[in-house]
Amino acid sequence: MRVLLLGSGGREHALAVALAADPAVTGLVAAPGNPGIGELATLWTDVTITDPGAVAALAVELAADLVVVGPEAPLVAGVADAVRAKGIACFGPGAAAARLEGSKAFAKEVMAAAGVPTARSRTCTDRAGVVAALAKFGAPYVVKDDGLAAGKGVVVTPDRAAALAHAARCRTVVVEEFLAGPEVSLFAMCDGHTAVPLLPAQDFKRVGDGDTGPNTGGMGAYAPLPWAPPELVDRVMAGVVRPTLDELARRGTPYAGVLYVGLALTADGPKVVEFNCRFGDPEAQVELALLATPLAGLLYAAATGDLAGQPPLTWRDGAAVTVVLAAAGYPGAPRSGDVITGADRPGMLHAGTARRSDGALVSAGGRVLSCTATGADLAGARQAAYGLVGQVGLAGSQHRTDIAAAAVRGEVRVPVRR
Ligand code: AMP
Ligand code: GLY
């Protein structure tokens, strides 16, 4: 199978590792990729991956059997539709279904139609609407930019002035009730009608230890979740994933790809915080480190409506942890061009890296590396991941020191109503 992989982050490096390890893969091209991915795939840098026509033409030129779309922007732009129109299988939803991530207002509308539990919300287009919605739901205030914002469009704050200021910077916003409880990311492989869950994972969105500072794309992750209620996956598949797939199929826009369900486990049960139309980054890094099922065949089955014909997924024993090493300044304007040393060991997944003309590896983005390791248990995986972090040299770099720490200590609790 010849595979074209789109994207350039740590998630795509993890996908490239798993695809390259699948004996069914006879050719792997990544566009645009990064230096880490370049160790595993041929890099194709002169295509704009959000240009549907250009990607479809490249897939034809490469005689690709499967296109795997890593990030959301190409999906929202309609790349999967254009590839499928050429008769080539594509892992990722078409533009109409990718609106689940592309528009938070659309996601809320689908959830309401499908009866999916989520935070109560109002979609607002003017200040008066925002003022009324903030008053209705109260503090802490949750204000979300309607459109794509690379994980940075959401402000959760006790400060009403800050909530209003964020809303003023956006055109359409969704204001919603605050959901209290630990967050879980659950990914479901979908082929339009059938859905298969991966392992629940947890992501760390805030930049600082103890969940302080601004939201980021994600600073680390681990899986599985030793504290998760045993019925969680079945409950989310039955109450969230299946009704959402059915609703999209009913609308004539079936969802094929991975559905990312971001949940808060509240005292009233799991509620959806967000949908994304692709794998989480950095959650994909830990999921793929544990997945034993060959990846290319699984993605191809999802892309071609054949998940029901696949054997059950198999997983390695133990746990996986990833810790993101970010550049100075992230999530604001990250500093780039700093030399990176020690980043060539297995599990050091590249994101914002580049090769300088003299061959040196330098930083070239906010999240630079995801240091990913497995272990016999969560404590072992955590120790191994931080061991990798300690081997990297990058001036001014930042990382959280508490990824998976509360879970290792047995301190994560799902609230109960009393
Ligand atoms: P989103 O992009 O919608 O996932 O939001 C980013 C982050 O903001 C989430 O991962 C949560 O940590 C937080 N968040 C979003 N919506 C809510 C909510 N209704 N209640 C509490 N926290 C939220
Ligand atoms: N880690 C969160 C995301 O990928 O959206």
Coordinates of N, CA and C and ligand atoms in Angstrom, one line a residue, residues 101 104 108 118-120 140-145 149-156 175-181 183 185 203-206 215-216 260 262-264 266 272-276 278, ligand 1:
E101 N -15.6 20.1 14.0 CA -14.5 20.8 14.6 C -14.4 22.2 14.1
K104 N -17.8 25.5 16.2 CA -18.3 25.0 17.5 C -19.8 25.2 17.6
K108 N -22.5 22.1 18.4 CA -23.6 22.2 19.4 C -24.9 21.8 18.7
T118 N -23.9 17.7 26.6 CA -22.8 18.7 26.5 C -23.2 19.9 27.3
A119 N -22.2 20.8 27.5 CA -22.5 22.0 28.3 C -23.6 22.8 27.6
R120 N -24.5 23.4 28.4 CA -25.5 24.3 27.8 C -24.8 25.5 27.3
P140 N -17.1 30.1 36.7 CA -16.1 30.6 35.7 C -16.7 30.7 34.3
Y141 N -16.3 31.7 33.6 CA -16.8 31.9 32.3 C -16.1 31.1 31.2
V142 N -16.8 30.6 30.2 CA -16.2 29.8 29.1 C -16.7 30.5 27.8
V143 N -15.7 31.0 27.1 CA -15.9 31.7 25.8 C -15.1 31.1 24.8
K144 N -15.8 30.7 23.7 CA -15.1 30.0 22.6 C -15.2 30.7 21.3
D145 N -14.1 30.9 20.6 CA -14.2 31.4 19.2 C -14.9 30.3 18.4
A149 N -8.9 27.5 15.8 CA -8.0 28.4 16.5 C -6.8 27.7 17.1
A150 N -6.5 26.5 16.5 CA -5.3 25.7 17.0 C -5.3 25.5 18.5
G151 N -6.4 25.2 19.1 CA -6.5 25.0 20.5 C -6.4 26.2 21.4
K152 N -6.3 27.4 20.8 CA -6.1 28.6 21.6 C -7.3 29.6 21.5
G153 N -8.4 29.1 21.0 CA -9.6 30.0 20.8 C -10.5 30.0 22.0
V154 N -10.1 29.2 23.1 CA -11.0 29.1 24.2 C -10.4 29.8 25.4
V155 N -11.3 30.6 26.1 CA -10.8 31.2 27.3 C -11.8 30.8 28.5
V156 N -11.2 30.2 29.5 CA -11.9 29.8 30.7 C -11.4 30.7 31.8
V175 N -20.7 30.9 24.1 CA -20.5 31.0 25.6 C -21.3 29.8 26.2
E176 N -20.6 29.2 27.1 CA -21.2 28.0 27.7 C -21.0 27.9 29.2
E177 N -21.7 26.9 29.8 CA -21.6 26.7 31.2 C -20.3 26.0 31.5
F178 N -19.7 26.2 32.6 CA -18.5 25.6 33.0 C -18.8 24.1 33.4
L179 N -18.0 23.2 32.9 CA -18.1 21.8 33.3 C -17.0 21.4 34.3
A180 N -17.3 21.0 35.5 CA -16.3 20.6 36.5 C -16.1 19.1 36.5
G181 N -14.9 18.7 36.4 CA -14.6 17.2 36.4 C -13.3 17.0 35.5
E183 N -10.9 15.8 32.6 CA -11.1 15.7 31.2 C -10.5 14.4 30.6
S185 N -9.9 12.4 26.7 CA -10.0 12.4 25.3 C -10.3 10.9 24.8
D203 N -5.1 14.6 28.3 CA -4.3 15.6 27.7 C -4.1 16.7 28.8
F204 N -3.0 17.5 28.7 CA -2.8 18.6 29.6 C -2.8 19.9 28.8
K205 N -3.8 20.7 28.8 CA -4.0 21.8 27.9 C -3.3 23.1 28.3
R206 N -3.2 23.3 29.6 CA -2.6 24.5 30.1 C -1.1 24.5 30.0
N215 N -4.3 28.3 27.8 CA -4.4 27.0 27.0 C -3.4 26.9 25.9
T216 N -3.0 25.7 25.6 CA -2.1 25.4 24.5 C -2.7 24.4 23.6
Y260 N -12.7 12.7 17.5 CA -12.0 13.0 18.8 C -13.1 13.6 19.7
G262 N -13.7 15.1 23.2 CA -13.2 15.7 24.4 C -14.3 15.8 25.4
L263 N -14.1 15.1 26.6 CA -15.2 15.0 27.6 C -14.7 15.6 28.9
A264 N -15.7 16.1 29.7 CA -15.5 16.3 31.1 C -16.3 15.3 31.8
T266 N -18.3 14.8 34.6 CA -18.9 15.6 35.6 C -19.7 14.7 36.6
V272 N -19.7 16.3 26.6 CA -18.8 16.7 25.6 C -18.3 18.1 25.7
V273 N -17.0 18.3 25.8 CA -16.4 19.6 25.8 C -16.2 20.1 24.4
E274 N -15.7 19.2 23.5 CA -15.4 19.5 22.1 C -15.4 18.3 21.3
F275 N -15.6 18.4 20.0 CA -15.3 17.4 19.0 C -14.2 17.9 18.2
N276 N -13.3 17.0 17.8 CA -12.3 17.4 16.7 C -12.4 16.3 15.7
R278 N -10.0 14.8 13.9 CA -8.7 14.2 13.7 C -8.1 13.7 15.0
Ligands
AMP1 P1 -11.9 23.2 23.5 O1 -11.0 23.8 22.4 O2 -13.3 23.4 23.3 O3 -11.5 21.8 23.9 O4 -11.5 24.0 24.9 C1 -10.1 24.0 25.3 C2 -10.1 23.6 26.8 O5 -10.8 24.6 27.5 C3 -10.7 22.3 27.2 O6 -9.8 21.2 27.0 C4 -11.0 22.5 28.6 O7 -9.9 22.4 29.4 C5 -11.5 24.0 28.6 N1 -12.9 24.0 28.4 C6 -13.6 24.2 27.3 N2 -14.9 24.2 27.5 C7 -15.1 24.0 28.8 C8 -16.3 24.0 29.7 N3 -17.5 24.1 29.2 N4 -16.1 23.8 31.0 C9 -14.8 23.8 31.5 N5 -13.7 23.8 30.8 C10 -13.8 24.0 29.4

